[in-house]
């Protein structure tokens, strides 16, 4: 963290910066337009998510500092959204300046098949 963050404070607002692809084909075109190394990174930084309860599965990616949030063990996790449809990450505990911000990658069930990519 670049500063002290209090429990309950918004750590990251993905609704302002995450890229939501309108279709699976638009995500595929984007990834295939990138140099190979960047394309590999982009596939690692992409996930699927319903943005509203019962809504369609979308493909999202982050092209910002939030991609540096790593996966933590259950005891280490200190930033998560309140629901699987949210892109707002909240601090679950006080986070000190210099402490790593760790999240749970499993909060979003990444199912590219449900977003239109293959079976």
PDB file of C-alpha atoms in Angstrom:
ATOM      1  CA  UNK A   1       0.000   0.000   0.000  1.00  0.00           C
ATOM      2  CA  UNK A   2       1.235   3.495  -0.761  1.00  0.00           C
ATOM      3  CA  UNK A   3      -0.421   4.809   2.435  1.00  0.00           C
ATOM      4  CA  UNK A   4      -2.207   3.551   5.540  1.00  0.00           C
ATOM      5  CA  UNK A   5      -5.686   2.216   4.700  1.00  0.00           C
ATOM      6  CA  UNK A   6      -8.375   1.739   7.325  1.00  0.00           C
ATOM      7  CA  UNK A   7     -10.600  -1.329   7.560  1.00  0.00           C
ATOM      8  CA  UNK A   8     -13.739  -0.760   5.471  1.00  0.00           C
ATOM      9  CA  UNK A   9     -12.095   1.818   3.184  1.00  0.00           C
ATOM     10  CA  UNK A  10     -12.296   1.361  -0.596  1.00  0.00           C
ATOM     11  CA  UNK A  11      -8.952   0.002  -1.786  1.00  0.00           C
ATOM     12  CA  UNK A  12      -9.792  -0.206  -5.498  1.00  0.00           C
ATOM     13  CA  UNK A  13     -12.782   0.885  -7.594  1.00  0.00           C
ATOM     14  CA  UNK A  14     -12.720  -1.289 -10.690  1.00  0.00           C
ATOM     15  CA  UNK A  15     -15.983   0.204 -11.937  1.00  0.00           C
ATOM     16  CA  UNK A  16     -13.956   3.280 -12.920  1.00  0.00           C
ATOM     17  CA  UNK A  17     -11.024   1.500 -14.532  1.00  0.00           C
ATOM     18  CA  UNK A  18     -11.696  -2.134 -15.463  1.00  0.00           C
ATOM     19  CA  UNK A  19     -12.230  -2.808 -19.144  1.00  0.00           C
ATOM     20  CA  UNK A  20     -15.500  -4.621 -19.857  1.00  0.00           C
ATOM     21  CA  UNK A  21     -15.518  -6.255 -23.277  1.00  0.00           C
ATOM     22  CA  UNK A  22     -18.926  -6.183 -24.996  1.00  0.00           C
ATOM     23  CA  UNK A  23     -18.385  -9.618 -26.563  1.00  0.00           C
ATOM     24  CA  UNK A  24     -15.993 -12.552 -26.362  1.00  0.00           C
ATOM     25  CA  UNK A  25     -14.923 -11.814 -29.925  1.00  0.00           C
ATOM     26  CA  UNK A  26     -13.918  -8.239 -29.015  1.00  0.00           C
ATOM     27  CA  UNK A  27     -11.725  -9.604 -26.191  1.00  0.00           C
ATOM     28  CA  UNK A  28     -10.199 -12.170 -28.555  1.00  0.00           C
ATOM     29  CA  UNK A  29      -9.452  -9.506 -31.196  1.00  0.00           C
ATOM     30  CA  UNK A  30      -7.848  -7.282 -28.580  1.00  0.00           C
ATOM     31  CA  UNK A  31      -5.630 -10.057 -27.185  1.00  0.00           C
ATOM     32  CA  UNK A  32      -4.601 -11.262 -30.643  1.00  0.00           C
ATOM     33  CA  UNK A  33      -3.638  -7.713 -31.649  1.00  0.00           C
ATOM     34  CA  UNK A  34      -1.014  -7.570 -28.887  1.00  0.00           C
ATOM     35  CA  UNK A  35       2.606  -8.717 -29.083  1.00  0.00           C
ATOM     36  CA  UNK A  36       2.860 -12.337 -27.900  1.00  0.00           C
ATOM     37  CA  UNK A  37       4.322 -11.564 -24.469  1.00  0.00           C
ATOM     38  CA  UNK A  38       1.733  -8.872 -23.778  1.00  0.00           C
ATOM     39  CA  UNK A  39      -1.051 -11.182 -24.997  1.00  0.00           C
ATOM     40  CA  UNK A  40       0.030 -13.844 -22.497  1.00  0.00           C
ATOM     41  CA  UNK A  41       0.012 -11.287 -19.691  1.00  0.00           C
ATOM     42  CA  UNK A  42      -3.393  -9.992 -20.745  1.00  0.00           C
ATOM     43  CA  UNK A  43      -4.933 -13.461 -20.615  1.00  0.00           C
ATOM     44  CA  UNK A  44      -3.617 -13.797 -17.044  1.00  0.00           C
ATOM     45  CA  UNK A  45      -5.086 -10.410 -16.101  1.00  0.00           C
ATOM     46  CA  UNK A  46      -8.548 -11.200 -17.489  1.00  0.00           C
ATOM     47  CA  UNK A  47     -11.510 -12.815 -15.759  1.00  0.00           C
ATOM     48  CA  UNK A  48     -15.226 -13.320 -16.221  1.00  0.00           C
ATOM     49  CA  UNK A  49     -17.867 -11.717 -14.053  1.00  0.00           C
ATOM     50  CA  UNK A  50     -21.568 -11.026 -13.895  1.00  0.00           C
ATOM     51  CA  UNK A  51     -21.871  -7.300 -13.278  1.00  0.00           C
ATOM     52  CA  UNK A  52     -25.390  -7.664 -11.920  1.00  0.00           C
ATOM     53  CA  UNK A  53     -27.207 -10.555 -10.289  1.00  0.00           C
ATOM     54  CA  UNK A  54     -28.506 -12.847 -13.039  1.00  0.00           C
ATOM     55  CA  UNK A  55     -26.859 -10.733 -15.748  1.00  0.00           C
ATOM     56  CA  UNK A  56     -24.752 -12.047 -18.618  1.00  0.00           C
ATOM     57  CA  UNK A  57     -21.193 -13.218 -17.997  1.00  0.00           C
ATOM     58  CA  UNK A  58     -18.731 -10.610 -19.279  1.00  0.00           C
ATOM     59  CA  UNK A  59     -14.978 -10.702 -19.844  1.00  0.00           C
ATOM     60  CA  UNK A  60     -13.054  -8.028 -17.956  1.00  0.00           C
ATOM     61  CA  UNK A  61      -9.445  -7.021 -17.632  1.00  0.00           C
ATOM     62  CA  UNK A  62      -7.489  -4.474 -15.660  1.00  0.00           C
ATOM     63  CA  UNK A  63      -4.958  -2.244 -17.329  1.00  0.00           C
ATOM     64  CA  UNK A  64      -3.960  -0.403 -14.191  1.00  0.00           C
ATOM     65  CA  UNK A  65      -2.132  -0.834 -10.901  1.00  0.00           C
ATOM     66  CA  UNK A  66      -4.792  -3.201  -9.525  1.00  0.00           C
ATOM     67  CA  UNK A  67      -3.215  -6.031 -11.512  1.00  0.00           C
ATOM     68  CA  UNK A  68      -0.498  -5.945  -8.860  1.00  0.00           C
ATOM     69  CA  UNK A  69      -2.920  -7.229  -6.197  1.00  0.00           C
ATOM     70  CA  UNK A  70      -1.761 -10.767  -5.564  1.00  0.00           C
ATOM     71  CA  UNK A  71      -3.629 -13.794  -4.255  1.00  0.00           C
ATOM     72  CA  UNK A  72      -3.346 -14.316  -0.529  1.00  0.00           C
ATOM     73  CA  UNK A  73      -4.096 -17.193   1.777  1.00  0.00           C
ATOM     74  CA  UNK A  74      -7.371 -16.859   3.702  1.00  0.00           C
ATOM     75  CA  UNK A  75      -5.503 -15.374   6.681  1.00  0.00           C
ATOM     76  CA  UNK A  76      -3.531 -12.929   4.485  1.00  0.00           C
ATOM     77  CA  UNK A  77      -6.396 -11.571   2.331  1.00  0.00           C
ATOM     78  CA  UNK A  78      -6.991  -7.923   3.181  1.00  0.00           C
ATOM     79  CA  UNK A  79      -9.047  -6.569   0.251  1.00  0.00           C
ATOM     80  CA  UNK A  80     -12.168  -8.069  -1.332  1.00  0.00           C
ATOM     81  CA  UNK A  81     -15.403  -6.947  -2.967  1.00  0.00           C
ATOM     82  CA  UNK A  82     -18.598  -7.320  -0.948  1.00  0.00           C
ATOM     83  CA  UNK A  83     -20.146  -9.539  -3.638  1.00  0.00           C
ATOM     84  CA  UNK A  84     -19.191 -11.384  -6.815  1.00  0.00           C
ATOM     85  CA  UNK A  85     -20.959  -8.735  -8.924  1.00  0.00           C
ATOM     86  CA  UNK A  86     -19.042  -5.820  -7.404  1.00  0.00           C
ATOM     87  CA  UNK A  87     -15.807  -4.240  -8.606  1.00  0.00           C
ATOM     88  CA  UNK A  88     -15.300  -2.227  -5.416  1.00  0.00           C
ATOM     89  CA  UNK A  89     -12.602  -3.770  -3.227  1.00  0.00           C
ATOM     90  CA  UNK A  90     -12.731  -2.938   0.485  1.00  0.00           C
ATOM     91  CA  UNK A  91     -10.067  -3.361   3.145  1.00  0.00           C
ATOM     92  CA  UNK A  92     -11.058  -6.224   5.448  1.00  0.00           C
ATOM     93  CA  UNK A  93      -8.512  -5.058   8.015  1.00  0.00           C
ATOM     94  CA  UNK A  94      -6.228  -2.097   8.557  1.00  0.00           C
ATOM     95  CA  UNK A  95      -3.453  -2.107   5.938  1.00  0.00           C
ATOM     96  CA  UNK A  96      -0.221  -0.326   6.769  1.00  0.00           C
ATOM     97  CA  UNK A  97       1.834   1.695   4.292  1.00  0.00           C
ATOM     98  CA  UNK A  98       4.237  -0.715   2.572  1.00  0.00           C
ATOM     99  CA  UNK A  99       2.094  -3.781   3.323  1.00  0.00           C
ATOM    100  CA  UNK A 100       1.110  -5.900   0.329  1.00  0.00           C
ATOM    101  CA  UNK A 101      -2.533  -5.717  -0.713  1.00  0.00           C
ATOM    102  CA  UNK A 102      -3.775  -9.288  -1.119  1.00  0.00           C
ATOM    103  CA  UNK A 103      -7.092 -10.454  -2.497  1.00  0.00           C
ATOM    104  CA  UNK A 104      -8.956 -13.648  -3.295  1.00  0.00           C
ATOM    105  CA  UNK A 105      -8.828 -14.455  -7.017  1.00  0.00           C
ATOM    106  CA  UNK A 106     -11.598 -17.013  -6.505  1.00  0.00           C
ATOM    107  CA  UNK A 107     -14.182 -14.320  -5.681  1.00  0.00           C
ATOM    108  CA  UNK A 108     -15.063 -14.285  -9.380  1.00  0.00           C
ATOM    109  CA  UNK A 109     -15.895 -17.647 -10.928  1.00  0.00           C
ATOM    110  CA  UNK A 110     -13.874 -17.324 -14.121  1.00  0.00           C
ATOM    111  CA  UNK A 111     -15.820 -19.229 -16.758  1.00  0.00           C
ATOM    112  CA  UNK A 112     -14.729 -18.112 -20.225  1.00  0.00           C
ATOM    113  CA  UNK A 113     -17.105 -20.687 -21.728  1.00  0.00           C
ATOM    114  CA  UNK A 114     -20.085 -18.861 -20.181  1.00  0.00           C
ATOM    115  CA  UNK A 115     -18.823 -15.612 -21.692  1.00  0.00           C
ATOM    116  CA  UNK A 116     -18.726 -17.066 -25.210  1.00  0.00           C
ATOM    117  CA  UNK A 117     -15.217 -18.514 -25.508  1.00  0.00           C
ATOM    118  CA  UNK A 118     -15.340 -22.205 -26.375  1.00  0.00           C
ATOM    119  CA  UNK A 119     -16.953 -25.016 -24.452  1.00  0.00           C
TER     120      UNK A 119
END
